[in-house]
Structures are given as structure tokens and as C-alpha cells.
């Protein structure tokens, strides 16, 4: 910060400035006298224009301006270097604040202080003074032009030019009627007239006075000699016509002219309207027409006013362009297409007249005035790109390849808004029992699969009957069997039953359920094997399976696992690949990758491209053990509250419900309390055998007296149907929301007739503070990727409290990073078991409900927050 000037210093500076101004004015005068004696008027004017010299030099130095303005100007002046004459003096005159905003150059030439400090009426003086004050003796043209503008403006507005500027058609008439009126003046560019018509935000129309005064110096450099002769001649003798916009096209209003008609006929978008007797064209032909018309001596075409307007907008030197004839712009514009929604893309590119005309031809076009960008439906992407390639001055890069692949079906559509039609598959070769049992949405799934030639990921919600659909799809390709069915070990026999049920034509002895590592993988026509046995038996395969079903295909999420390594080569060579999963990505989009390449190996040949686009995974090993200990201690701390909550539920009359927990200590405490209170219950955890699981599940389903099912989150969240209950209580949280959702769906499935309630018990001040927002975050990510419709947004309360302490956020970060790490779920699961050996993780099966309830029952979530363990009371 510098000290302010004293009054005396200011006075001195002002005196010096006045002297300098006087000296400069004298010098300018002397120079002008010298040049005036060395050429004819037009030639001199032209050369003056190039030199930046004024045609009418003022005899007196200009009046001083206010100090405020002066100081500002001096600062600006001192900051500039070298020759301070603007490269193109016209910038200064016609720049409006908007133009100045878009152009650094204009802002440099027009001191901000002038614009902001002077009221419109004083603008002329203010604008005149600064350049004089700061410029070297070779004073730029604009100083003098501006100086004239005030007094000259009224006069010039009354000239025919000024009138025609307002009314383009009137102009044409006046030219025809009074050609003499244009003598002594150069031909005026209608574009400039149009420009002059618009009021400047600075409160005056400097261009009016300049152009209206007939100043030849107003012409852009280098253009005047040809144009002043040719155009002027044309203006006098040629046939006048006008371009008129009509929607996306433009019409030409002109009398008969054989040469022009020939031009019209050469334009591809031509159309003749016998009613109006006018030719009309698309905007793409506009420039070509104008150019051709200019070369016809017998024709003068008034350009489209709107086209002229729009041509000025993106250009920093808009005024100069507006003065140019309507020849095509030589500027090269380059940009790219950007996806902005599932349905639309945007052109991120600068302005080009031709391109804009092309955009306007697109049916789905939409212009965002805020961003100044055009957007279109994906269906028009290929058409647009193909047409843009014909524009030599434009390079518009298409959407990235990954996107064009991902949205191939939309991009291949030629007309917008036509929904993809899936043909009805001919299922006459499939057992009629199966086909007739398919529910309408299942039939759609089968049709889709066959339209995709038997390679798909069927990701219907849990319990909606993916099994029956998979069997139907596989049966459609029965001629290509033997069939391989890879499933969690717990549901191997359920699958066998399903085949027997839905395909009566299949002899039971043709079904081979692989039970041990010594069995043959190819012994049957239908071969059912668990993921783990597949990895042991894959070496037996001499000839590949052509048709493969993978149930719970998210089991293949980690490419490093033996099961995935065994399955992927089989999928690669199979002709039909039917992947089934109600939770294809349990925790993050990266889990989809192996399943995607299982279905379409060429879709994302390398994870890199997929990862870049959909995943933001960071490798970060941290504090896992400490966190798991935290998790374990949380479980212990929650036990009394959880027990109280469950007992309250029972006391309130709740008859049948599930309680999920992760740690053995919680499961033990719960069952112990239920036993103590003589509450009939079942318990399924990692130590329960496969056979017992089915029995226990059946007991709970059938016996009214069984009130509570105490279940391990990891061991009982899949393959079991508990539709006789309609409430699920989560005594503990788990970092993988997919597992939680699967557990929820033990009651929320076909067979359920009531609306379902889900209660999450969240303890404040424990690891739940970090797990809970993390679960929400993951659900959100999955939701954004279209992989989950679950909305946990009601849980706003849970999200604020832990953020209050910045140190606490760190713990959350640790949790998130540790659990986000690639492949960490399994790893963490195993690590968690080391704290709690009783709840081992294994694939356990269960009995499936065969009820055929059509409607999906409502699911209601409820979140109970324990913030004071001592004063905890049940919410019921
Ligand atoms: N069209 C149908 N006719 C009769 N029963 C059906 C039909 N569709 C599904 N079911 C029954 O609904 C239950 C759930 O079906 P299934 O096990 O195939 O679901 P899912 O989508 O594989 O579920 P999850 O993802 O949980 O494994 C099964 O008992 C099944 O027999």
C-alpha cells in the first residue's frame, strides 16, 4: 500500500499533464499538416486509417477530465509498454461493457475509470481525453472520432444511412430511390448499421456519429480500397435484395435475377415457395450464398440482421467483424462433446457461424443461454459428428470411446425418443410349464437376454425369480448344452430342484451336482458346481462349456480370487453367459468390472479405463486392526441396549422378527437372554451346518411360536427366506451396505404379504458414528451409478454429529480408506473373524419360499440412535 499524494503534488502533476497535452497536440497538428500535403483525400484517409491518424484533428487541446479519472488513466498508461496505440482503433469506439468483459484487449484500451465514473452524457469527453493523455504523438484515430461524436451524432442520425440502419428494408429502398445520396460516402456495411442501431450501454452510439459522418477512416484496414470502389458501384447500379430469417431457414427477397437464380440452384438446401415466390435455404448455405452474391455485380444482398448479430457475440473484435463483408470466417474452432446426462450431450466448442447453423438443424437441439452451449440427445450424436466433419473450419471431437460403447444402443438410434424395442423371443422349444409360469417382467427379462444373444448380467432385485429366468434362457440354447451352473455351495441342491421343477423334459439323471473335488465336472447335461469346487476342477475341462450360468455373480468381484481366476476363462470362451445377481456391486462400482468383462470382454478391455471413469479408488492400508478392535468394542458396548430393544419389541406384541448381528459376543448375549426369558427362537451363524440351516429356517417359517431368528450378518444374509417375519433389526452395523441390503431381503421377497420394517440400531459415540455415514456414502455412490435404489437420506441426524469435531473426521477417513481398499471386504471380514472366531464366513444355503406373491411389499427403514446408553428406552 502506498501513501496518498499531497495536495501540492497533485497540483504539480496536473500542471505537468496540461503541458504535456499541449505539446502533444502541437506535435499532432504539425504531423497532420505534413501528411495532408502528400496525397488525395480517399487515399490519405485510407493511409491515415492505417497509421491511426485522424481525418479531423482538433485545433485545441481537449478539456481536462476529473482527477479521479486522470489518475486512473495515468496508472493504466504507465503500466502499458511500447507503442500504446491500439492495434485496431475501432475496438475502442464501439466496445460496450459486455464486449469489454469478453476481451482483455478492449479492457486495456478503454480505461475502466472512464466507463464507471462518467455519466452517459459526459462519456464523450471522458472517452476522448484518456487516449490523448496517454498516447504518443501518433495519436490513434479513435481519439478524434470520439471527440466528434457528441455534436455530430444528431446530424448523422438524420441521414439516410442512419435511417436505414434502423430499417434495413427502408435502406434498400432509399438506395434505389436516391442513389445520389450516397455520393461522397463509402458504401456502408449493413452489418455495421445494424450494430450502430443497438444502443450502447455506455449511453451513446459513438459508431453512429463516426459512420454517419462518412469518415473513411472508420473502415477496417486493408478492406477499404476494393470495397469502396466495387461496393459503391454496386450500391448504385445493382438489384437490391434482402435475407429474411424464417425459423431455421432464411428467405431471399429479391426480384428476378438470372445470375442469382443460378446461384440459388447450386445450393443444396434450396427450396422455392410458390406462394411467396421466394427462395429459401438452410443456414448452412448462408455464407456460400452471401459470398456468391457478392461476386455478382448486378446484385446487392442485404444480409440477415440476426446472423450479423450472432457473428459479433463471441468475438473480441466484434465491431471489426461486423464491418466485414459476410464472407465465411477463417477462424478455426476446436472443441469436444461432453456427456451431461444419461440422455444428452453438449458441444463444448467456441463460436462458428456454420456450426451454429448446423446445430440448429438438429431436432433435439437445446441452447443454454447461461453456459452458451448447445446440447442434443445422444441419438443425434453420430449424425452431428458426421456433418461437422464436412465443415473445414471446425473440429468437434466425438464423445470418448468408452461412452460411445456404453451408450451404443442409444447412439445407434437414428431418430430421437424411439424406445428400444425388444422382440418377443420364440420360446416354443422350451418346456411349456416353464414358459407359462413366467411372470410378465420375467418374460421381458428372457426376451432381453435372447436379444442380447444369451450374454447378460440379470440383476433383478433379490427374490424376484432370477432362477426361473436363467433356466428359461439356458433352455432356449439347449442345443448348445452341456450346461454349467456355478452357484454358492449352499444353493447347489436348490438349483437342482429348480431344474427338476421347471424343466420336466430334463431327465433327473442328466443333472450332475458336483459335491466333492473328486466328482466329474462334465458328467451331466446340466452340471451344478460351487464356486470353490470350480477352482479345483476347472483343469478337468477338455472342451469348453458353451452355455454357463453364474448365480450370485458378484462372487467374482475380485479378480485375484481363485474362484474368479477359474471362472473368467470359462466365461470368455462360452457362447452364452448368464450372470445373476441381486447385488452386482455390493460396495463400489469397481466390483462390476469382472462381471462386465465376463459378459462382454471387449467392453472395457482394461480396468484402467473403467477405473478412471467410474472408480476413485486409492490404495491406502492403514489402521485396520485398531479399527476392527474399535468395531469389536462397539459390539460389546451395545449389548445391553440391544437386548433391551429386543425385549421391548417382544413386550410390545411383535411376534416374529429377525435380529442380525456380526460379533459372536452379541449373538451369544441375545440368545442367552431369549433363553432366559423362554422366548422361542432360532439361531444361524457361521457354525451352523448347511442341513441345520435349512431346518432352522423351515422351523421359523412354519411355527408361530418361533418369535425371533438370531442371525449372523455374514453367515445368514444370503439364500434364506424368512418371509413369515416382517421386521428386521440390525443390532450391529456392517461396512458393506450390500450385505446389509441382502440381509434385509431375507424377509422382503416373494412370499411376503405385509409391509416390511427394517430397524438399524446406531450407537452414538461408538464405531457406528463412522460406519453409518460410510454406509450412506457407499449407498449414495451405488445409487449414483444406478446400482441401488435404496435411499438412506432420512438419516440426516446421523451425518451431522460426528463432523463437529475435526479430529473425529480423521477417524472417519481412516475407516473409509481402510474399508474402501480394493478387495478389503473379504480381507476385513477374515480379519474381523480373528476377533470373533464364532461367526465364520461361509456360503450357507437355505430353503426358498415358493410362494408366488406378485407385488413387492413396501419396505420401511427405521434408525434408532442410542446416544445415552444409561437412559436408553425403546422407541416403541
Ligand atoms: N414365475 C414364478 N412362478 C412361481 N414361483 C416363482 C416364480 N418366480 C419366482 N418364484 C419363486 O420365488 C422365489 C424366489 O425366486 P429366486 O430364488 O429365483 O429369486 P432370486 O431372484 O434368485 O433371489 P436371490 O437374488 O435372493 O437369490 C423362489 O421360491 C421361486 O421359486
mmCIF file of N, CA and C in Angstrom, residues 171-237:
data_model
loop_
_atom_site.group_PDB
_atom_site.id
_atom_site.type_symbol
_atom_site.label_atom_id
_atom_site.label_comp_id
_atom_site.label_asym_id
_atom_site.label_seq_id
_atom_site.Cartn_x
_atom_site.Cartn_y
_atom_site.Cartn_z
ATOM 1 N N UNK A 171 -33.686 0.939 -46.054
ATOM 2 C CA UNK A 171 -32.377 1.311 -46.580
ATOM 3 C C UNK A 171 -32.256 0.931 -48.047
ATOM 4 N N UNK A 172 -32.694 -0.289 -48.306
ATOM 5 C CA UNK A 172 -32.597 -0.742 -49.686
ATOM 6 C C UNK A 172 -33.368 0.188 -50.610
ATOM 7 N N UNK A 173 -34.539 0.592 -50.126
ATOM 8 C CA UNK A 173 -35.350 1.480 -50.956
ATOM 9 C C UNK A 173 -34.638 2.808 -51.168
ATOM 10 N N UNK A 174 -34.150 3.364 -50.093
ATOM 11 C CA UNK A 174 -33.549 4.684 -50.215
ATOM 12 C C UNK A 174 -32.344 4.636 -51.138
ATOM 13 N N UNK A 175 -31.678 3.516 -51.135
ATOM 14 C CA UNK A 175 -30.550 3.393 -52.050
ATOM 15 C C UNK A 175 -31.023 3.449 -53.489
ATOM 16 N N UNK A 176 -32.126 2.751 -53.697
ATOM 17 C CA UNK A 176 -32.606 2.704 -55.068
ATOM 18 C C UNK A 176 -33.166 4.050 -55.520
ATOM 19 N N UNK A 177 -33.899 4.649 -54.569
ATOM 20 C CA UNK A 177 -34.570 5.877 -54.962
ATOM 21 C C UNK A 177 -33.608 7.042 -55.079
ATOM 22 N N UNK A 178 -32.722 7.153 -54.144
ATOM 23 C CA UNK A 178 -31.841 8.322 -54.148
ATOM 24 C C UNK A 178 -30.382 7.903 -54.137
ATOM 25 N N UNK A 179 -29.959 7.326 -55.205
ATOM 26 C CA UNK A 179 -28.572 6.880 -55.234
ATOM 27 C C UNK A 179 -27.600 8.017 -54.973
ATOM 28 N N UNK A 180 -28.017 9.195 -55.368
ATOM 29 C CA UNK A 180 -27.078 10.302 -55.217
ATOM 30 C C UNK A 180 -26.765 10.575 -53.764
ATOM 31 N N UNK A 181 -27.678 10.173 -52.915
ATOM 32 C CA UNK A 181 -27.453 10.451 -51.504
ATOM 33 C C UNK A 181 -26.223 9.763 -50.981
ATOM 34 N N UNK A 182 -25.773 8.766 -51.649
ATOM 35 C CA UNK A 182 -24.601 8.064 -51.141
ATOM 36 C C UNK A 182 -23.304 8.581 -51.727
ATOM 37 N N UNK A 183 -23.450 9.524 -52.629
ATOM 38 C CA UNK A 183 -22.211 10.075 -53.189
ATOM 39 C C UNK A 183 -21.394 10.762 -52.131
ATOM 40 N N UNK A 184 -20.109 10.627 -52.265
ATOM 41 C CA UNK A 184 -19.230 11.259 -51.296
ATOM 42 C C UNK A 184 -19.082 10.429 -50.035
ATOM 43 N N UNK A 185 -19.805 9.318 -49.994
ATOM 44 C CA UNK A 185 -19.691 8.455 -48.828
ATOM 45 C C UNK A 185 -19.385 7.051 -49.305
ATOM 46 N N UNK A 186 -18.652 6.330 -48.554
ATOM 47 C CA UNK A 186 -18.371 4.954 -48.963
ATOM 48 C C UNK A 186 -19.617 4.105 -48.779
ATOM 49 N N UNK A 187 -19.627 2.975 -49.445
ATOM 50 C CA UNK A 187 -20.722 2.038 -49.224
ATOM 51 C C UNK A 187 -20.684 1.579 -47.776
ATOM 52 N N UNK A 188 -21.843 1.580 -47.168
ATOM 53 C CA UNK A 188 -21.866 1.229 -45.747
ATOM 54 C C UNK A 188 -22.236 -0.218 -45.594
ATOM 55 N N UNK A 189 -21.573 -0.826 -44.695
ATOM 56 C CA UNK A 189 -21.884 -2.233 -44.435
ATOM 57 C C UNK A 189 -23.137 -2.335 -43.580
ATOM 58 N N UNK A 190 -24.135 -3.051 -44.046
ATOM 59 C CA UNK A 190 -25.383 -3.117 -43.280
ATOM 60 C C UNK A 190 -25.153 -3.703 -41.895
ATOM 61 N N UNK A 191 -24.191 -4.562 -41.809
ATOM 62 C CA UNK A 191 -23.913 -5.131 -40.503
ATOM 63 C C UNK A 191 -23.513 -4.071 -39.532
ATOM 64 N N UNK A 192 -22.728 -3.157 -40.017
ATOM 65 C CA UNK A 192 -22.295 -2.068 -39.147
ATOM 66 C C UNK A 192 -23.486 -1.192 -38.786
ATOM 67 N N UNK A 193 -24.350 -1.025 -39.745
ATOM 68 C CA UNK A 193 -25.549 -0.251 -39.474
ATOM 69 C C UNK A 193 -26.373 -0.896 -38.394
ATOM 70 N N UNK A 194 -26.496 -2.169 -38.548
ATOM 71 C CA UNK A 194 -27.277 -2.896 -37.548
ATOM 72 C C UNK A 194 -26.651 -2.713 -36.196
ATOM 73 N N UNK A 195 -25.357 -2.752 -36.181
ATOM 74 C CA UNK A 195 -24.625 -2.590 -34.927
ATOM 75 C C UNK A 195 -24.879 -1.197 -34.360
ATOM 76 N N UNK A 196 -24.833 -0.209 -35.263
ATOM 77 C CA UNK A 196 -24.998 1.156 -34.806
ATOM 78 C C UNK A 196 -26.377 1.379 -34.230
ATOM 79 N N UNK A 197 -27.331 0.596 -34.696
ATOM 80 C CA UNK A 197 -28.691 0.737 -34.245
ATOM 81 C C UNK A 197 -28.853 0.372 -32.776
ATOM 82 N N UNK A 198 -28.062 -0.601 -32.344
ATOM 83 C CA UNK A 198 -28.216 -1.042 -30.958
ATOM 84 C C UNK A 198 -27.628 -0.016 -30.014
ATOM 85 N N UNK A 199 -28.373 0.343 -28.986
ATOM 86 C CA UNK A 199 -27.835 1.343 -28.064
ATOM 87 C C UNK A 199 -26.679 0.773 -27.284
ATOM 88 N N UNK A 200 -25.673 1.573 -27.141
ATOM 89 C CA UNK A 200 -24.544 1.154 -26.333
ATOM 90 C C UNK A 200 -24.905 1.335 -24.883
ATOM 91 N N UNK A 201 -24.422 0.468 -24.047
ATOM 92 C CA UNK A 201 -24.730 0.593 -22.630
ATOM 93 C C UNK A 201 -23.995 1.769 -22.022
ATOM 94 N N UNK A 202 -23.076 2.290 -22.726
ATOM 95 C CA UNK A 202 -22.400 3.460 -22.183
ATOM 96 C C UNK A 202 -23.231 4.714 -22.400
ATOM 97 N N UNK A 203 -24.364 4.563 -23.005
ATOM 98 C CA UNK A 203 -25.274 5.681 -23.104
ATOM 99 C C UNK A 203 -25.152 6.447 -24.393
ATOM 100 N N UNK A 204 -24.367 6.023 -25.306
ATOM 101 C CA UNK A 204 -24.260 6.746 -26.559
ATOM 102 C C UNK A 204 -23.921 5.778 -27.669
ATOM 103 N N UNK A 205 -24.052 6.280 -28.867
ATOM 104 C CA UNK A 205 -23.751 5.461 -30.022
ATOM 105 C C UNK A 205 -22.624 6.106 -30.788
ATOM 106 N N UNK A 206 -21.462 5.855 -30.332
ATOM 107 C CA UNK A 206 -20.317 6.508 -30.952
ATOM 108 C C UNK A 206 -20.217 6.121 -32.418
ATOM 109 N N UNK A 207 -20.557 4.894 -32.697
ATOM 110 C CA UNK A 207 -20.420 4.434 -34.077
ATOM 111 C C UNK A 207 -21.356 5.178 -35.008
ATOM 112 N N UNK A 208 -22.518 5.555 -34.497
ATOM 113 C CA UNK A 208 -23.445 6.296 -35.338
ATOM 114 C C UNK A 208 -22.765 7.532 -35.907
ATOM 115 N N UNK A 209 -22.176 8.268 -35.005
ATOM 116 C CA UNK A 209 -21.598 9.531 -35.427
ATOM 117 C C UNK A 209 -20.417 9.295 -36.347
ATOM 118 N N UNK A 210 -19.651 8.269 -36.008
ATOM 119 C CA UNK A 210 -18.454 8.033 -36.807
ATOM 120 C C UNK A 210 -18.822 7.594 -38.211
ATOM 121 N N UNK A 211 -19.683 6.586 -38.268
ATOM 122 C CA UNK A 211 -20.018 6.081 -39.588
ATOM 123 C C UNK A 211 -20.886 7.070 -40.339
ATOM 124 N N UNK A 212 -21.820 7.671 -39.603
ATOM 125 C CA UNK A 212 -22.726 8.608 -40.242
ATOM 126 C C UNK A 212 -21.993 9.827 -40.781
ATOM 127 N N UNK A 213 -20.943 10.177 -40.177
ATOM 128 C CA UNK A 213 -20.208 11.349 -40.638
ATOM 129 C C UNK A 213 -19.454 11.056 -41.905
ATOM 130 N N UNK A 214 -19.487 9.822 -42.296
ATOM 131 C CA UNK A 214 -18.854 9.483 -43.554
ATOM 132 C C UNK A 214 -17.364 9.379 -43.453
ATOM 133 N N UNK A 215 -16.877 9.232 -42.283
ATOM 134 C CA UNK A 215 -15.438 9.140 -42.106
ATOM 135 C C UNK A 215 -14.885 7.874 -42.729
ATOM 136 N N UNK A 216 -14.043 8.024 -43.682
ATOM 137 C CA UNK A 216 -13.455 6.875 -44.352
ATOM 138 C C UNK A 216 -12.555 6.107 -43.398
ATOM 139 N N UNK A 217 -12.026 6.767 -42.444
ATOM 140 C CA UNK A 217 -11.112 6.089 -41.518
ATOM 141 C C UNK A 217 -11.809 5.030 -40.690
ATOM 142 N N UNK A 218 -13.126 5.091 -40.699
ATOM 143 C CA UNK A 218 -13.827 4.074 -39.925
ATOM 144 C C UNK A 218 -13.736 2.695 -40.554
ATOM 145 N N UNK A 219 -13.332 2.619 -41.777
ATOM 146 C CA UNK A 219 -13.214 1.331 -42.466
ATOM 147 C C UNK A 219 -12.077 0.508 -41.877
ATOM 148 N N UNK A 220 -12.267 -0.783 -41.811
ATOM 149 C CA UNK A 220 -11.164 -1.605 -41.349
ATOM 150 C C UNK A 220 -10.013 -1.544 -42.328
ATOM 151 N N UNK A 221 -8.844 -1.731 -41.799
ATOM 152 C CA UNK A 221 -7.648 -1.639 -42.635
ATOM 153 C C UNK A 221 -7.682 -2.659 -43.757
ATOM 154 N N UNK A 222 -7.185 -2.252 -44.867
ATOM 155 C CA UNK A 222 -6.979 -3.196 -45.961
ATOM 156 C C UNK A 222 -8.234 -3.534 -46.725
ATOM 157 N N UNK A 223 -9.392 -3.172 -46.216
ATOM 158 C CA UNK A 223 -10.631 -3.553 -46.887
ATOM 159 C C UNK A 223 -11.155 -2.417 -47.747
ATOM 160 N N UNK A 224 -10.807 -1.244 -47.348
ATOM 161 C CA UNK A 224 -11.443 -0.093 -47.967
ATOM 162 C C UNK A 224 -11.213 0.027 -49.466
ATOM 163 N N UNK A 225 -9.991 -0.073 -49.977
ATOM 164 C CA UNK A 225 -9.782 0.236 -51.391
ATOM 165 C C UNK A 225 -10.679 -0.586 -52.299
ATOM 166 N N UNK A 226 -10.735 -1.934 -52.097
ATOM 167 C CA UNK A 226 -11.548 -2.719 -53.018
ATOM 168 C C UNK A 226 -13.002 -2.392 -52.801
ATOM 169 N N UNK A 227 -13.380 -2.365 -51.510
ATOM 170 C CA UNK A 227 -14.788 -2.270 -51.229
ATOM 171 C C UNK A 227 -15.360 -0.895 -51.562
ATOM 172 N N UNK A 228 -14.582 0.108 -51.315
ATOM 173 C CA UNK A 228 -15.123 1.437 -51.566
ATOM 174 C C UNK A 228 -15.420 1.622 -53.034
ATOM 175 N N UNK A 229 -14.610 0.987 -53.880
ATOM 176 C CA UNK A 229 -14.888 1.095 -55.296
ATOM 177 C C UNK A 229 -16.001 0.168 -55.716
ATOM 178 N N UNK A 230 -15.806 -1.122 -55.537
ATOM 179 C CA UNK A 230 -16.740 -2.121 -56.033
ATOM 180 C C UNK A 230 -18.105 -2.003 -55.386
ATOM 181 N N UNK A 231 -18.110 -1.907 -54.068
ATOM 182 C CA UNK A 231 -19.384 -1.884 -53.380
ATOM 183 C C UNK A 231 -20.149 -0.623 -53.682
ATOM 184 N N UNK A 232 -19.419 0.393 -53.728
ATOM 185 C CA UNK A 232 -20.080 1.651 -54.007
ATOM 186 C C UNK A 232 -20.751 1.593 -55.366
ATOM 187 N N UNK A 233 -20.023 1.075 -56.321
ATOM 188 C CA UNK A 233 -20.580 0.945 -57.648
ATOM 189 C C UNK A 233 -21.823 0.068 -57.617
ATOM 190 N N UNK A 234 -21.709 -1.054 -56.878
ATOM 191 C CA UNK A 234 -22.827 -1.977 -56.774
ATOM 192 C C UNK A 234 -24.046 -1.301 -56.176
ATOM 193 N N UNK A 235 -23.759 -0.552 -55.104
ATOM 194 C CA UNK A 235 -24.870 0.089 -54.392
ATOM 195 C C UNK A 235 -25.681 0.978 -55.317
ATOM 196 N N UNK A 236 -25.004 1.568 -56.249
ATOM 197 C CA UNK A 236 -25.699 2.489 -57.136
ATOM 198 C C UNK A 236 -26.476 1.749 -58.211
ATOM 199 N N UNK A 237 -25.841 0.725 -58.804
ATOM 200 C CA UNK A 237 -26.428 0.164 -60.017
ATOM 201 C C UNK A 237 -27.077 -1.209 -59.835
#
